[in-house]
CSV table of C-alpha atoms in Angstrom, one decimal:
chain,number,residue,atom,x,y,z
A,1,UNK,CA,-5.9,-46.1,15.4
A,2,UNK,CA,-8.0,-43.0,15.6
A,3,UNK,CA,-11.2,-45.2,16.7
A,4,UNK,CA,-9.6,-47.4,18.7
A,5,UNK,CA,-8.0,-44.3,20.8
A,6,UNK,CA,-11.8,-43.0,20.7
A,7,UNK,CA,-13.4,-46.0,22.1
A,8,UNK,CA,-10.4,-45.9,25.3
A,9,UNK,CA,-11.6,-42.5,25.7
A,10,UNK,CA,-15.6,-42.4,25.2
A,11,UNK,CA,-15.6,-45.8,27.8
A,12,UNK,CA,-13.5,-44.1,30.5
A,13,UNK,CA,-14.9,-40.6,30.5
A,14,UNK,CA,-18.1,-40.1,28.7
A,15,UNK,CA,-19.9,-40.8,32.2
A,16,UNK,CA,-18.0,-38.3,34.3
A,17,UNK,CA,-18.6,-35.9,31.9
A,18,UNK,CA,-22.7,-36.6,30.7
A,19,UNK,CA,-24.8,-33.6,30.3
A,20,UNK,CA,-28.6,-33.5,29.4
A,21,UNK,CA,-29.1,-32.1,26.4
A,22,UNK,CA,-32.5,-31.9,24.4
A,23,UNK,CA,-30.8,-31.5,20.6
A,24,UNK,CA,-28.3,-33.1,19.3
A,25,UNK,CA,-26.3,-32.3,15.9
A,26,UNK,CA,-27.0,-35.1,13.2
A,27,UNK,CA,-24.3,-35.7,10.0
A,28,UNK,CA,-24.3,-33.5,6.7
A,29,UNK,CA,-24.7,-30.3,9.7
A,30,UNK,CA,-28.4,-30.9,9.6
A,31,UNK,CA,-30.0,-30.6,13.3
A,32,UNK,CA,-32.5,-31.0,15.4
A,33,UNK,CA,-33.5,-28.3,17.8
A,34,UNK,CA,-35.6,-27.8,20.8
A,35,UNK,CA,-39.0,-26.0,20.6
A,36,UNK,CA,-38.0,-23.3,22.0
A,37,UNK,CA,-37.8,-18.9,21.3
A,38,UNK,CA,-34.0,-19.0,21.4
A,39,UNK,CA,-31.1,-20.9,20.7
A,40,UNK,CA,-28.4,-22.0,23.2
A,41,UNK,CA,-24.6,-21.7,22.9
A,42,UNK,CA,-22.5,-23.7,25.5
A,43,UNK,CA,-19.4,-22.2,25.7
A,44,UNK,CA,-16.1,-23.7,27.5
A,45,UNK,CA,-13.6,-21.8,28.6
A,46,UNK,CA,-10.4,-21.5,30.8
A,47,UNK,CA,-10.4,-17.5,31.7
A,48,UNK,CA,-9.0,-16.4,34.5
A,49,UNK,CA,-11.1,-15.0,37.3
A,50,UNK,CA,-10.5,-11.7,35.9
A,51,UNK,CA,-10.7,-12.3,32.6
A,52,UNK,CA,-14.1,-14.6,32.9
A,53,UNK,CA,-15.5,-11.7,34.9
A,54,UNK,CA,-15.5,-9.1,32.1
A,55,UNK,CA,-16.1,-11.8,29.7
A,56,UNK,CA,-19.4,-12.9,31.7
A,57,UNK,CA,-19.9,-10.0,32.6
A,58,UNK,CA,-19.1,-7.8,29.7
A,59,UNK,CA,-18.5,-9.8,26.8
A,60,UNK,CA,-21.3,-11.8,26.8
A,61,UNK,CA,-24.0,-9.4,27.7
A,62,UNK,CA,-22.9,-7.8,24.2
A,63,UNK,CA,-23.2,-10.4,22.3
A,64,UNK,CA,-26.7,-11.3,23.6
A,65,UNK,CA,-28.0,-7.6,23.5
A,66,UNK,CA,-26.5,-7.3,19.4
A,67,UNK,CA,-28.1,-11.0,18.6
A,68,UNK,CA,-31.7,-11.2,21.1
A,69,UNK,CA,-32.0,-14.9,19.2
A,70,UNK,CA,-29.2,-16.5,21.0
A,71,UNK,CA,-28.2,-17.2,24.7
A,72,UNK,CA,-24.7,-18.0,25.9
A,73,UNK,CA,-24.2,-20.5,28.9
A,74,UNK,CA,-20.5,-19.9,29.6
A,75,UNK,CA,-18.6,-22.7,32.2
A,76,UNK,CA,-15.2,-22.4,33.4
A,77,UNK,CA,-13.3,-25.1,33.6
A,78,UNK,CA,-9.9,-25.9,35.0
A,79,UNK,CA,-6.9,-25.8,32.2
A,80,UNK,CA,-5.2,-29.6,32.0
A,81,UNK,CA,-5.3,-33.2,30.3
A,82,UNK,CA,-7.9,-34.3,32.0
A,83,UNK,CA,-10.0,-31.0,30.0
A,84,UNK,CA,-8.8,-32.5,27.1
A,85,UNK,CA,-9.5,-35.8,26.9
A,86,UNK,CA,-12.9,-34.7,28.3
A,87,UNK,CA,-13.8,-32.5,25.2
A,88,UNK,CA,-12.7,-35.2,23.2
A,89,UNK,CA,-15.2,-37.5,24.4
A,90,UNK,CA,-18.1,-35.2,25.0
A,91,UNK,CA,-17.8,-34.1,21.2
A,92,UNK,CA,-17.4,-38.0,19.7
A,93,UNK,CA,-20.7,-38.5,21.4
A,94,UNK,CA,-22.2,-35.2,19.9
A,95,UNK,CA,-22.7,-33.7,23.0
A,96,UNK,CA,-21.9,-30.2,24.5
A,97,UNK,CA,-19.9,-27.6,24.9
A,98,UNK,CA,-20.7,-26.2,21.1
A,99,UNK,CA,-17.7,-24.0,21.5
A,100,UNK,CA,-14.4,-23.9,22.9
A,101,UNK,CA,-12.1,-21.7,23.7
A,102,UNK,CA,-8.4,-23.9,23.6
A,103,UNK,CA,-4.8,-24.0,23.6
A,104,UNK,CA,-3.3,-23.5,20.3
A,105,UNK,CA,-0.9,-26.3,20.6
A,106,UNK,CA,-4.3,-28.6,20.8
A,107,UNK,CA,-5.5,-27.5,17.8
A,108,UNK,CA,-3.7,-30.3,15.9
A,109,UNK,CA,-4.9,-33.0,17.4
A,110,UNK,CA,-8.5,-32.1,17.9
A,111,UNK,CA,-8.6,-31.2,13.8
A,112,UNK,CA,-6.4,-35.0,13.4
A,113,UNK,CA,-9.4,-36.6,15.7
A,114,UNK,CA,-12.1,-35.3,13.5
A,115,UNK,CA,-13.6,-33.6,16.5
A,116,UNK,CA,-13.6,-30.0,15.2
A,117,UNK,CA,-14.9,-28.3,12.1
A,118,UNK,CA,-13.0,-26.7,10.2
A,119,UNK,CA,-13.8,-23.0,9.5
A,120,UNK,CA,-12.4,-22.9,6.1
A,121,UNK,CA,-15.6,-24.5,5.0
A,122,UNK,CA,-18.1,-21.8,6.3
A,123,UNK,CA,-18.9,-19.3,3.0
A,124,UNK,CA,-18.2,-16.1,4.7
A,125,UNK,CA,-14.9,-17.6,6.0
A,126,UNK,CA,-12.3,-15.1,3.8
A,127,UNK,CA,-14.2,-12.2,5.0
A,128,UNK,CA,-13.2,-12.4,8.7
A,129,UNK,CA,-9.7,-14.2,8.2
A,130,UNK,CA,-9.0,-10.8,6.0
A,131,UNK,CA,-9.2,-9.0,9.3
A,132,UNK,CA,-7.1,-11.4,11.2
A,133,UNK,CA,-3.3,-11.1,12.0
A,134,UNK,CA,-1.3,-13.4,10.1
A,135,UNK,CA,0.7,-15.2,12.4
A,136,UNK,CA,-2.0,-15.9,15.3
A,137,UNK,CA,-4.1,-17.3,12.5
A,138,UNK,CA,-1.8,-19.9,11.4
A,139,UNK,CA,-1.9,-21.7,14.2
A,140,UNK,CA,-5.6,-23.1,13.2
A,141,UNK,CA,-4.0,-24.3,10.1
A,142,UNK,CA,-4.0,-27.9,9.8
A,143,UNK,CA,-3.6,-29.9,6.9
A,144,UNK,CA,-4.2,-27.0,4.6
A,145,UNK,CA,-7.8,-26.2,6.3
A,146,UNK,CA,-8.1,-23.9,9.4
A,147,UNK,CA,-10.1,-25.1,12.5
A,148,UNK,CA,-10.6,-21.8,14.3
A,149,UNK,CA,-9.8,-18.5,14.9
A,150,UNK,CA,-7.2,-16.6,17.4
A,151,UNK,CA,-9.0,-15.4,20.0
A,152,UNK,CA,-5.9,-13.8,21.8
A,153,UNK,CA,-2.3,-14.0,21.8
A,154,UNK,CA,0.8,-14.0,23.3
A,155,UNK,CA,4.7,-14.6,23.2
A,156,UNK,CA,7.4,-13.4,25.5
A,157,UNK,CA,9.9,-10.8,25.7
A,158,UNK,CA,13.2,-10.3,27.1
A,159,UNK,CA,13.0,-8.5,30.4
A,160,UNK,CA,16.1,-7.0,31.6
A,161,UNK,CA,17.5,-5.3,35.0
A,162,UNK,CA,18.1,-1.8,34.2
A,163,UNK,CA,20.9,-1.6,36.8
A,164,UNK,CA,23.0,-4.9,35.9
A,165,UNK,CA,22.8,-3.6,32.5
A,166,UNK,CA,24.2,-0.3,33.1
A,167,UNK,CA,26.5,-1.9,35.2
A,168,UNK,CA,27.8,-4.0,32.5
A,169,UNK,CA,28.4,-0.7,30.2
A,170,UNK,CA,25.3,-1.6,27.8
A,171,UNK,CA,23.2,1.4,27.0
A,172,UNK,CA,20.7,-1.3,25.2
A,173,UNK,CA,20.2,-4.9,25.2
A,174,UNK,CA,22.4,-7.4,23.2
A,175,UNK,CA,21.3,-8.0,19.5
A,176,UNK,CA,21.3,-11.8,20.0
A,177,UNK,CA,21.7,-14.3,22.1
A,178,UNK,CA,24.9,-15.2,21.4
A,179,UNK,CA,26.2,-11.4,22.5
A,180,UNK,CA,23.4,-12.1,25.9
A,181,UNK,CA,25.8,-15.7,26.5
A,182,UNK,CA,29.0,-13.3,26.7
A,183,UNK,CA,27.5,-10.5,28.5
A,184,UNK,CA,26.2,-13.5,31.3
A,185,UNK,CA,29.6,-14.8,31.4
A,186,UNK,CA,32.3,-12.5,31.5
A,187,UNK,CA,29.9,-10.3,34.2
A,188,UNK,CA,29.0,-13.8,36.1
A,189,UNK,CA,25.2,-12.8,36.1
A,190,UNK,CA,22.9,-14.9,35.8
A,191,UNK,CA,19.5,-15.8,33.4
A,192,UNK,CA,16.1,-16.7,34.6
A,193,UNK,CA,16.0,-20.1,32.7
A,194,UNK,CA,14.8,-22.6,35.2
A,195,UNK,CA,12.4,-25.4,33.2
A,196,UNK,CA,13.0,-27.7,29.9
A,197,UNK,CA,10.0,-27.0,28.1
A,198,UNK,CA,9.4,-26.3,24.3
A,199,UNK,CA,8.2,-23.1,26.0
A,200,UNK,CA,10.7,-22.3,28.1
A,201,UNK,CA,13.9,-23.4,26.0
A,202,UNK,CA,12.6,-23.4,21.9
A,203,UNK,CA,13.5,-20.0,21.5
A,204,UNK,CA,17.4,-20.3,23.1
A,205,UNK,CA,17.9,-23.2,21.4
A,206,UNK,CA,16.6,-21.6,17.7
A,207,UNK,CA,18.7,-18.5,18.9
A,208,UNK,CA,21.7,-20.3,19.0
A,209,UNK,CA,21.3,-21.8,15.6
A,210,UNK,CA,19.5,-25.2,16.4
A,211,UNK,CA,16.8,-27.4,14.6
A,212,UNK,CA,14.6,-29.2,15.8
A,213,UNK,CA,12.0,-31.0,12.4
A,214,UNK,CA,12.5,-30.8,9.3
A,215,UNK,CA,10.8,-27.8,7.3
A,216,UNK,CA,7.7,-30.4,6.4
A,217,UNK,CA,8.1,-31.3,10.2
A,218,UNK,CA,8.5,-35.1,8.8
A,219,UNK,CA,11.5,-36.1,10.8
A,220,UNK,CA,14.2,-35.1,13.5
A,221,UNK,CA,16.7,-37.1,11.9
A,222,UNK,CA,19.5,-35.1,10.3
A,223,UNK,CA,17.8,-31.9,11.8
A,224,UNK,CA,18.0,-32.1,16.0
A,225,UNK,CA,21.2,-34.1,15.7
A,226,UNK,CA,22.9,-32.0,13.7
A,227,UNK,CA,25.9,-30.1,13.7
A,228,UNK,CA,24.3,-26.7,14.5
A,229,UNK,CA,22.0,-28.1,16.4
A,230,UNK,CA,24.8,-29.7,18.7
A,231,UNK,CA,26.3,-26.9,18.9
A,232,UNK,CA,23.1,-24.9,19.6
A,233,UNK,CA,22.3,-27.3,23.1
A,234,UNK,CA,26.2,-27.5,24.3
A,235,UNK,CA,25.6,-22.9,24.5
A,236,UNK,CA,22.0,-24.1,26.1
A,237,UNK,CA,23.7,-26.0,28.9
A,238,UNK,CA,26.1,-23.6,29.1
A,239,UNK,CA,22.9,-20.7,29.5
A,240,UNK,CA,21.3,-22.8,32.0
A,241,UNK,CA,24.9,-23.3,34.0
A,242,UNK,CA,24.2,-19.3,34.6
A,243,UNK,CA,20.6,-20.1,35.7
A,244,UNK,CA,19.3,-19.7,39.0
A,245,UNK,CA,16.5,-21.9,41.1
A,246,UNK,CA,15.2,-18.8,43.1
A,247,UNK,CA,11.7,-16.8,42.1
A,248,UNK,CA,12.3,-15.2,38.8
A,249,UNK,CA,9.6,-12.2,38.9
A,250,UNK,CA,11.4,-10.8,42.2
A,251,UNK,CA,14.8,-11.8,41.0
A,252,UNK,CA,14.6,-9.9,37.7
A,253,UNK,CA,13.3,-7.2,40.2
A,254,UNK,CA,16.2,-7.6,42.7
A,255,UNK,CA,18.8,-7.9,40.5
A,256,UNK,CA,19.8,-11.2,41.1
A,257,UNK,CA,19.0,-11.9,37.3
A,258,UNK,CA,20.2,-10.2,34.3
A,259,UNK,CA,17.7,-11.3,32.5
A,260,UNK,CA,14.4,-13.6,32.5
A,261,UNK,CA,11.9,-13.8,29.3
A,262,UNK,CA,7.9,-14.1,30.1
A,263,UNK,CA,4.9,-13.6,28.5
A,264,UNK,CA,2.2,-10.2,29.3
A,265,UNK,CA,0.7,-12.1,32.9
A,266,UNK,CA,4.0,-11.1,34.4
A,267,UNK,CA,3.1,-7.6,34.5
A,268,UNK,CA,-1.1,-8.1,33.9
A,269,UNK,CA,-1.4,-10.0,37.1
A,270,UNK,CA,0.4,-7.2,39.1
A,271,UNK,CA,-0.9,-4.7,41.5
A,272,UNK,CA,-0.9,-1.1,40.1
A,273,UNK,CA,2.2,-0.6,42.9
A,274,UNK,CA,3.8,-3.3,42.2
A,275,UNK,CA,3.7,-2.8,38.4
A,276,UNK,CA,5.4,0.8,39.1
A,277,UNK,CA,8.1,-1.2,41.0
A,278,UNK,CA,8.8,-3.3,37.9
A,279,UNK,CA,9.0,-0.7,35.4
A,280,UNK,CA,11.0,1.8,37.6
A,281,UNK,CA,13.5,-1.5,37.8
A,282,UNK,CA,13.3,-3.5,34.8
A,283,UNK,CA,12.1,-2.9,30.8
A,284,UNK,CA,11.5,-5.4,27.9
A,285,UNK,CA,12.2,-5.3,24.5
A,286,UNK,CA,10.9,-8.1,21.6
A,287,UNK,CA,12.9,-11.4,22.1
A,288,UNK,CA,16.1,-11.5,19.8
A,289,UNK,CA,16.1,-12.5,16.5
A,290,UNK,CA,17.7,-15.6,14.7
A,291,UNK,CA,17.0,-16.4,11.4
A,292,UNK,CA,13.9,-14.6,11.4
A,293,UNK,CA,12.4,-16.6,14.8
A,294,UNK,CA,12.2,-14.4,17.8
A,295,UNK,CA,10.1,-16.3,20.9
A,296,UNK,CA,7.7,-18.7,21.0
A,297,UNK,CA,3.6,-18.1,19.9
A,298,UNK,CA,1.2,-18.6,22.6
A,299,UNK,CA,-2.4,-18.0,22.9
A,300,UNK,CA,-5.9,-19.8,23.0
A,301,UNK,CA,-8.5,-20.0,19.5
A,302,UNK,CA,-11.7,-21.0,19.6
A,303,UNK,CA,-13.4,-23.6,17.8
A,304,UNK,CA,-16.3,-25.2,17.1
A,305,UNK,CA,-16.9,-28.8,18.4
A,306,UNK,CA,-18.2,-31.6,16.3
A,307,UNK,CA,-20.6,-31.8,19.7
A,308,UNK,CA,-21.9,-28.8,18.9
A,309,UNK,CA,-26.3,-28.6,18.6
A,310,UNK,CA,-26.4,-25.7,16.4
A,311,UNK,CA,-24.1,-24.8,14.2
A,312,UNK,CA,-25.7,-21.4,12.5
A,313,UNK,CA,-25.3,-19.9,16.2
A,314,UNK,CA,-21.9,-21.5,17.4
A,315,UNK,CA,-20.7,-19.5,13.9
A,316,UNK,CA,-22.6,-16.0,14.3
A,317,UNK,CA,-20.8,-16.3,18.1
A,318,UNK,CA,-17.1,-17.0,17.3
A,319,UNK,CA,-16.7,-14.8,14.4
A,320,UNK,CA,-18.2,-12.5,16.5
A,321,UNK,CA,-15.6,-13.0,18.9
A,322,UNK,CA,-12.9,-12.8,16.2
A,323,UNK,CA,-13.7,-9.0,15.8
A,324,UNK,CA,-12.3,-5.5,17.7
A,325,UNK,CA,-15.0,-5.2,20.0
A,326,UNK,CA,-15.0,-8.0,22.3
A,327,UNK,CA,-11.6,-8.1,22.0
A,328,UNK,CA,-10.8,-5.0,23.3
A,329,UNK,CA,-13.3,-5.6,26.4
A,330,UNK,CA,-11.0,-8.6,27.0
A,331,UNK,CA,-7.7,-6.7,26.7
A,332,UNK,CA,-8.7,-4.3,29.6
A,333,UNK,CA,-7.3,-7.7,31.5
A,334,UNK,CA,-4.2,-8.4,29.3
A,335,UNK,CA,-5.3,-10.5,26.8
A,336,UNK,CA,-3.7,-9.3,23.5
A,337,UNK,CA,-6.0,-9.2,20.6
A,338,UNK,CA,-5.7,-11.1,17.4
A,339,UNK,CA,-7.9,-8.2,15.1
A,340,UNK,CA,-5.7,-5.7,12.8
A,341,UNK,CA,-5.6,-2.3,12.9
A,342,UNK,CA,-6.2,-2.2,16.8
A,343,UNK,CA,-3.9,0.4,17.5
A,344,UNK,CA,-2.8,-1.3,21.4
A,345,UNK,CA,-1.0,1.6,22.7
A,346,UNK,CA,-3.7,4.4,22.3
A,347,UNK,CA,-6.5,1.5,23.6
A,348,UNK,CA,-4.7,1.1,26.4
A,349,UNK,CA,-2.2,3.4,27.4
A,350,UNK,CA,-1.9,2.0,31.3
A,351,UNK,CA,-0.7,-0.8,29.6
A,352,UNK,CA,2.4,-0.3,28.3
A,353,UNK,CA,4.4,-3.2,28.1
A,354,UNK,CA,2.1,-4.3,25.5
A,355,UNK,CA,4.3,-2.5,22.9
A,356,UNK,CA,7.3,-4.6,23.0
A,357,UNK,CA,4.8,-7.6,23.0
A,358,UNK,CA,3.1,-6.6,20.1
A,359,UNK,CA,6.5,-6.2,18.3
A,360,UNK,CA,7.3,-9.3,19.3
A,361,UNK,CA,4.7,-11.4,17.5
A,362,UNK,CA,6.2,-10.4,14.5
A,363,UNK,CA,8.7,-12.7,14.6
A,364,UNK,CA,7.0,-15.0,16.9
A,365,UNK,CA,7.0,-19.1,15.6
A,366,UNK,CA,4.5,-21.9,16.2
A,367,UNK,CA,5.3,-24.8,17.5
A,368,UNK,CA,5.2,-27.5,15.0
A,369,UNK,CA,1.4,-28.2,14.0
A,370,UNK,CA,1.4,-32.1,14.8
A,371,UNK,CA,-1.2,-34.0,16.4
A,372,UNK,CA,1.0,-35.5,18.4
A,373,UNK,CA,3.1,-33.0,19.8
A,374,UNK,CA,3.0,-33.5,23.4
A,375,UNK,CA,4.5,-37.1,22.8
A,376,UNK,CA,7.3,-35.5,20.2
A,377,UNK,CA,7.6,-32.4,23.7
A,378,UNK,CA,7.9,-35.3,25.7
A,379,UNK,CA,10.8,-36.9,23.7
A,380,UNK,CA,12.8,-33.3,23.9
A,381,UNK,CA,12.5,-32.8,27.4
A,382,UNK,CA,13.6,-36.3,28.2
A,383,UNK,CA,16.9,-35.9,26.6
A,384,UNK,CA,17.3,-32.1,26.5
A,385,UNK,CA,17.3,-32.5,30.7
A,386,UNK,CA,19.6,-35.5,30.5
A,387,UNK,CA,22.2,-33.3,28.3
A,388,UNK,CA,22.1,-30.2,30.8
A,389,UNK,CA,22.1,-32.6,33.7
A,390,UNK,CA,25.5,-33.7,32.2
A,391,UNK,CA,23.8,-37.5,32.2
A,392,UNK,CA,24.2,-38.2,28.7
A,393,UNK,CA,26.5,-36.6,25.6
A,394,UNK,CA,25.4,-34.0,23.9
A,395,UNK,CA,25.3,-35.4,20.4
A,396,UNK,CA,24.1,-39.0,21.7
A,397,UNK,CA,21.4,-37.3,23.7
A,398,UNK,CA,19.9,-35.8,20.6
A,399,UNK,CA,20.6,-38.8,18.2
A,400,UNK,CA,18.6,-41.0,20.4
A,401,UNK,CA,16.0,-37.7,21.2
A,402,UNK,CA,15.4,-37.8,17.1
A,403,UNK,CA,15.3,-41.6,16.7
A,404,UNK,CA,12.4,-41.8,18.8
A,405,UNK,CA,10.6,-38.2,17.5
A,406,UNK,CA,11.2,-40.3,14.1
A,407,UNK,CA,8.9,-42.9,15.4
A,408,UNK,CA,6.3,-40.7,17.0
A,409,UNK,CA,6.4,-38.6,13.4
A,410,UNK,CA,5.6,-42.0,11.3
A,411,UNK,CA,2.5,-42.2,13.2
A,412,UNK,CA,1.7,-38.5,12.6
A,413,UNK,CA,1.7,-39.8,8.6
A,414,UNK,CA,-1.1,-41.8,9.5
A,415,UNK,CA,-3.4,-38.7,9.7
């Protein structure tokens, strides 16, 4: 299956996406290079304009000044599937970028496709993992073997109107989300929930008690349609029944929202007046807890692509990047770092929302490591806005949704 879904690929995008290239990696990691004084790193990545100017500008330069031998060729490119199936091709065919700087959730399937190395394997391996945080670096773990490292990461917190609050005679938030679904209701406020995402939805639907895999993430079956789980989605539809269609970062702002839950770019993107504006209205705190899950993981690792023409410098570069320094160059736009012992409020004290943020990844959770995720994400948005749109029962909605996840998860055993 895997080389047939190679062939589709490298036929209908290998042309748009040629590069010359003089070396070209062989098997067993041996490699042929260019005669030339130093070796070249392509690097993709998906920065925003902010963040790739310090990383061009900043980051890079570092790097080159601390290793003389290597040169970095950074290219921006715009975040989508079409990046995706691109780097899939380019690396089957061994070309270039040599390094890549992707989603977490596509870690899984770049790993299942073969198209990645896997870091594990490199000697001095343990050394940097030891000064990694734990829960960013699980999500390069795949099949017992890690594929990269974090090179930031998010979540999201709860971000609540100080006034409606008050209003409602709460000195602090609600423990849970169960206490949040009274508060909503008997005050008719309403919640910035607005989208059916894994994303956007995961981390109400855990909150309320709900399941979506089984702990081996082998099937739905039993899990999604269960009693808990039903009973998790019919509160959901209630939540999103208290939801509202207008702008969410105003609204929360306004008051016309009680609540809303985002990641760091809600405040990182923001004028310096318009950030006072926020915090003089609103404050966050780490995402409630349920059974030890508070919101969902974000973030973007970088890897190594099996396209890569030398592999001694594509290593030296992203364990590099998996230390303090560049790291906290890059945080100076909101990126929150992945290396322990960075202590985030005294490194950057006109940041501080980051605090409740860097709570929050303490009981952030992955999305399930499977290759084929976005066909499984697929599956529960289907049904999941089919159930809140009233157009299907509840528990037939999510017996059908884990019927077909069952399907998709057979083919996952393949890998």
């Amino acid at each position: 299956m895997n080389s047939r879904l190679l062939a589709i690929v490298i036929t209908g995008l290998l042309i748009i996406s040629g590069c010359n290239n003089q070396s070209i990696m062989e098997g067993n990691h041996s490699l042929q290079k260019a005669d030339k004084k130093k070796e070249e790193i392509i690097v993709w990545h998906t920065y925003s304009e902010e963040e790739t100017k310090v990383f061009e500008n900043e980051v890079i330069p570092l790097f080159e000044k601390q290793h003389p031998d290597i040169d970095i060729k950074p290219v921006r490119q715009p975040y989508g599937e079409q990046l995706k199936w691109t780097l899939l091709a380019r690396a089957s065919a061994k070309k270039p970028p040599d390094v890549v700087r992707m989603d977490i959730s596509w870690v899984p399937f770049f790993a299942k496709m073969g198209q990645i190395y896997s870091v594990s394997d490199f000697k001095d391996f343990n050394h940097v993992k030891k000064g990694l945080l734990e829960v960013p670096l699980k999500s390069n773990l795949f099949n017992g073997k890690y594929y990269g490292f974090p090179l930031n990461t998010n979540t999201k917190v709860a971000i609540y109107n100080r006034d409606l609050l008050k209003d409602a005679g709460y000195t602090k938030p609600p423990d849970n989300i169960d206490e949040l679904l009274d508060l909503i209701l008997k005050n008719h406020y309403r919640i910035g929930l607005t989208g059916y995402t894994a994303w956007e939805t995961l981390p109400y639907f855990y909150g309320f008690g709900g399941t979506l895999l089984s702990p081996d993430f082998k099937t739905a079956n039993g899990y999604l349609n269960s009693p808990k789980s039903i009973q998790a989605v019919e509160k959901l539809r209630i939540l999103f029944n208290a939801s509202g269609n207008s702008d969410t970062w105003q609204g929360i702002i306004d008051g016309k929202y009680l609540m809303i839950d985002e990641g760091p770019w809600f405040y990182s993107v923001q004028t310096p007046q318009k950030l006072k504006e926020i915090m003089k209205n609103t404050f966050s705190v780490p995402f409630p807890v349920t059974n030890g899950k508070g919101s969902v993981l974000g973030g973007e690792n970088l890897v190594i692509m099996k396209g890569a023409r030398n592999l001694k410098a594509s290593w030296i570069f992203v364990k590099w990047m998996a230390t303090s320094e560049p790291q906290k160059l890059l945080m100076k736009t909101g990126l929150m770092p992945t290396v322990k012992g960075m202590n985030i409020k005294e490194s950057s004290k006109e940041l501080g929302y980051f605090e409740s943020y860097s709570e929050g990844l303490n009981h952030s959770f992955s999305l399930p490591p499977l290759a084929n995720w976005a066909q499984i994400e697929e599956i529960y948005i289907k049904y999941l806005k089919m159930i809140i749109l009233e157009r299907i029962d509840v528990k037939e909605g999510l017996t059908l949704a884990a019927k077909e996840m069952d399907t998709q998860l057979l083919k996952e055993k393949g890998r």
